[in-house]
CSV table of C-alpha atoms in Angstrom, one decimal:
chain,number,residue,atom,x,y,z
A,1,UNK,CA,142.8,28.6,66.6
A,2,UNK,CA,143.6,29.1,70.1
A,3,UNK,CA,144.0,26.6,72.4
A,4,UNK,CA,142.4,28.0,75.4
A,5,UNK,CA,139.5,28.0,72.8
A,6,UNK,CA,139.7,24.5,71.9
A,7,UNK,CA,139.0,23.7,75.6
A,8,UNK,CA,136.0,26.0,76.2
A,9,UNK,CA,134.2,23.9,73.5
A,10,UNK,CA,135.4,21.0,74.7
A,11,UNK,CA,134.2,21.8,78.3
A,12,UNK,CA,130.4,23.2,76.8
A,13,UNK,CA,127.7,21.4,77.2
A,14,UNK,CA,125.4,23.1,75.3
A,15,UNK,CA,126.0,24.8,71.4
A,16,UNK,CA,129.3,23.0,70.6
A,17,UNK,CA,128.5,22.5,66.8
A,18,UNK,CA,127.2,25.9,67.1
A,19,UNK,CA,130.6,27.8,68.4
A,20,UNK,CA,132.3,25.5,66.2
A,21,UNK,CA,130.6,26.6,63.3
A,22,UNK,CA,130.7,30.1,64.1
A,23,UNK,CA,134.5,30.2,64.9
A,24,UNK,CA,135.0,28.6,61.6
A,25,UNK,CA,132.8,31.5,60.2
A,26,UNK,CA,134.8,34.2,62.2
A,27,UNK,CA,138.1,32.7,61.6
A,28,UNK,CA,137.8,32.2,57.7
A,29,UNK,CA,137.3,35.9,58.1
A,30,UNK,CA,140.9,36.5,58.9
A,31,UNK,CA,140.2,37.3,62.7
A,32,UNK,CA,142.3,36.7,65.6
A,33,UNK,CA,140.9,34.4,68.3
A,34,UNK,CA,141.5,34.6,72.2
A,35,UNK,CA,139.4,34.0,74.9
A,36,UNK,CA,137.8,36.8,76.7
A,37,UNK,CA,135.6,37.1,79.5
A,38,UNK,CA,135.5,32.8,79.1
A,39,UNK,CA,133.8,33.3,75.3
A,40,UNK,CA,135.4,32.7,72.2
A,41,UNK,CA,136.6,36.5,71.2
A,42,UNK,CA,137.7,37.8,67.8
A,43,UNK,CA,139.4,40.6,67.2
A,44,UNK,CA,141.2,42.8,64.0
A,45,UNK,CA,144.8,44.8,65.1
A,46,UNK,CA,143.5,44.3,68.9
A,47,UNK,CA,140.1,45.3,68.6
A,48,UNK,CA,137.1,43.2,69.6
A,49,UNK,CA,135.1,42.8,66.5
A,50,UNK,CA,132.8,39.6,67.1
A,51,UNK,CA,132.1,37.3,70.5
A,52,UNK,CA,130.5,34.2,70.5
A,53,UNK,CA,127.8,33.7,73.4
A,54,UNK,CA,126.1,31.1,74.7
A,55,UNK,CA,122.9,31.1,76.8
A,56,UNK,CA,120.3,28.8,78.0
A,57,UNK,CA,118.0,28.6,74.8
A,58,UNK,CA,120.2,30.8,72.4
A,59,UNK,CA,124.0,31.0,71.5
A,60,UNK,CA,124.5,34.4,69.4
A,61,UNK,CA,127.1,35.9,67.5
A,62,UNK,CA,127.6,39.2,69.0
A,63,UNK,CA,129.1,42.8,67.1
A,64,UNK,CA,130.9,44.4,69.9
A,65,UNK,CA,130.1,47.8,67.0
A,66,UNK,CA,127.1,46.7,65.6
A,67,UNK,CA,125.1,49.5,65.8
A,68,UNK,CA,127.8,50.6,62.9
A,69,UNK,CA,126.4,48.2,60.7
A,70,UNK,CA,124.3,48.3,57.3
A,71,UNK,CA,121.1,45.6,58.5
A,72,UNK,CA,118.6,46.2,55.6
A,73,UNK,CA,116.8,42.6,56.8
A,74,UNK,CA,117.2,43.7,60.5
A,75,UNK,CA,118.8,40.3,61.8
A,76,UNK,CA,121.0,42.6,64.9
A,77,UNK,CA,119.5,43.0,68.1
A,78,UNK,CA,120.3,44.7,71.0
A,79,UNK,CA,121.5,42.6,73.3
A,80,UNK,CA,119.7,44.5,76.2
A,81,UNK,CA,117.2,47.5,76.7
A,82,UNK,CA,119.9,50.1,77.8
A,83,UNK,CA,122.6,48.6,74.9
A,84,UNK,CA,124.2,51.5,72.5
A,85,UNK,CA,127.1,49.8,70.2
A,86,UNK,CA,126.9,45.7,70.0
A,87,UNK,CA,124.2,44.0,68.4
A,88,UNK,CA,124.0,40.4,67.7
A,89,UNK,CA,122.1,37.9,65.7
A,90,UNK,CA,120.8,34.3,67.5
A,91,UNK,CA,120.6,31.0,66.9
A,92,UNK,CA,118.9,27.9,68.2
A,93,UNK,CA,120.7,25.4,65.5
A,94,UNK,CA,123.8,25.0,63.4
A,95,UNK,CA,121.0,24.7,60.3
A,96,UNK,CA,120.6,28.9,61.4
A,97,UNK,CA,123.7,29.5,61.0
A,98,UNK,CA,124.8,27.4,57.4
A,99,UNK,CA,121.3,29.2,55.8
A,100,UNK,CA,123.1,32.9,57.0
A,101,UNK,CA,126.7,32.0,56.3
A,102,UNK,CA,127.3,34.6,54.0
A,103,UNK,CA,125.5,37.6,55.4
A,104,UNK,CA,127.6,36.4,59.0
A,105,UNK,CA,130.9,36.8,56.8
A,106,UNK,CA,129.3,40.3,55.1
A,107,UNK,CA,128.5,41.2,58.4
A,108,UNK,CA,132.2,40.6,60.0
A,109,UNK,CA,134.0,42.0,56.9
A,110,UNK,CA,131.4,45.3,57.0
A,111,UNK,CA,133.0,45.2,61.0
A,112,UNK,CA,136.4,44.6,60.1
A,113,UNK,CA,136.0,47.4,57.7
A,114,UNK,CA,134.8,49.9,60.0
A,115,UNK,CA,138.1,48.8,62.5
A,116,UNK,CA,140.1,49.8,59.3
A,117,UNK,CA,138.6,53.4,58.9
A,118,UNK,CA,138.7,54.2,62.8
A,119,UNK,CA,134.7,54.1,62.8
A,120,UNK,CA,133.6,54.6,67.0
A,121,UNK,CA,130.0,54.1,68.0
A,122,UNK,CA,128.9,57.3,69.3
A,123,UNK,CA,128.2,56.6,72.9
A,124,UNK,CA,125.7,59.0,75.2
A,125,UNK,CA,127.5,59.9,78.2
A,126,UNK,CA,125.1,59.3,81.2
A,127,UNK,CA,122.3,58.9,79.3
A,128,UNK,CA,120.3,58.5,82.3
A,129,UNK,CA,119.7,61.8,84.8
A,130,UNK,CA,121.5,61.0,88.7
A,131,UNK,CA,118.6,60.1,90.5
A,132,UNK,CA,117.9,62.6,93.6
A,133,UNK,CA,118.7,60.7,96.5
A,134,UNK,CA,122.5,59.6,95.1
A,135,UNK,CA,123.2,63.1,94.0
A,136,UNK,CA,122.3,64.3,97.9
A,137,UNK,CA,125.1,61.3,99.1
A,138,UNK,CA,127.6,62.6,96.8
A,139,UNK,CA,127.0,66.2,97.3
A,140,UNK,CA,127.6,65.3,101.2
A,141,UNK,CA,130.0,62.3,101.1
A,142,UNK,CA,133.5,64.3,99.1
A,143,UNK,CA,135.0,60.5,99.2
A,144,UNK,CA,132.2,58.4,98.1
A,145,UNK,CA,132.1,61.2,95.4
A,146,UNK,CA,135.8,60.3,94.3
A,147,UNK,CA,134.3,56.8,94.4
A,148,UNK,CA,131.4,56.9,92.1
A,149,UNK,CA,133.2,59.3,89.7
A,150,UNK,CA,136.2,56.9,89.7
A,151,UNK,CA,134.3,53.5,88.6
A,152,UNK,CA,133.7,53.4,84.7
A,153,UNK,CA,131.3,54.5,83.1
A,154,UNK,CA,129.2,51.4,82.6
A,155,UNK,CA,130.0,50.9,86.2
A,156,UNK,CA,128.2,54.5,86.9
A,157,UNK,CA,125.0,53.9,84.6
A,158,UNK,CA,124.7,50.5,85.8
A,159,UNK,CA,124.0,52.2,89.8
A,160,UNK,CA,121.9,55.2,88.3
A,161,UNK,CA,120.4,52.2,86.2
A,162,UNK,CA,119.4,50.3,89.3
A,163,UNK,CA,118.6,52.8,91.6
A,164,UNK,CA,116.8,55.3,89.2
A,165,UNK,CA,114.5,51.6,89.1
A,166,UNK,CA,112.5,52.0,92.3
A,167,UNK,CA,109.7,53.8,92.3
A,168,UNK,CA,110.0,55.2,95.5
A,169,UNK,CA,112.2,57.8,96.8
A,170,UNK,CA,112.7,56.0,100.1
A,171,UNK,CA,113.5,52.6,98.4
A,172,UNK,CA,116.1,54.6,96.4
A,173,UNK,CA,118.1,55.8,98.9
A,174,UNK,CA,118.4,52.5,101.2
A,175,UNK,CA,119.6,51.4,97.7
A,176,UNK,CA,122.2,54.1,97.7
A,177,UNK,CA,123.1,53.6,101.1
A,178,UNK,CA,122.9,49.7,100.7
A,179,UNK,CA,125.5,50.2,97.9
A,180,UNK,CA,128.2,52.6,98.7
A,181,UNK,CA,130.5,49.8,100.9
A,182,UNK,CA,130.6,48.6,97.5
A,183,UNK,CA,131.2,51.7,95.0
A,184,UNK,CA,133.8,53.0,97.9
A,185,UNK,CA,135.5,49.6,97.0
A,186,UNK,CA,136.1,50.5,93.4
A,187,UNK,CA,133.8,47.5,92.5
A,188,UNK,CA,130.5,47.9,90.1
A,189,UNK,CA,126.9,46.5,90.9
A,190,UNK,CA,127.1,43.1,90.1
A,191,UNK,CA,130.5,42.3,91.0
């Protein structure tokens, strides 16, 4: 048990019982407990396996490589529309966790086995096309191009989704120009 996670649970305004139960399940499976990204995170040999998340209407146990897990009952969901590897199970009360405890342990053990065997999620590289307006700016400005390609793939993708989300070319162009200073600083869209 990690003292930082103890402190996290004590100051949490919601989902304390649920977090405690998910914590116990994760620790029972032999995972190492840390606090990462402000959340309880459980790893096996320094590879993140599960993260406990708290939201307004629910809490969740997120499997970092959940797409590798067998899920015949379709309990695991993608956290977001564009998520590739992670999967989670949401809970609204501790009784739901108790009911699924053996299933959760089986998922965690399967995730540990995936880590032991070296399985990796196959991520699509740039699954979204680069919007024309962004490509034009990259071609015009070498410094901007270098800064953009220095960003992590996730940050690049977030920008591309944001830019291409606009229906009109002028709006896409405005978004690119507005984000240029942040990109030049090496920051992500939501940093």
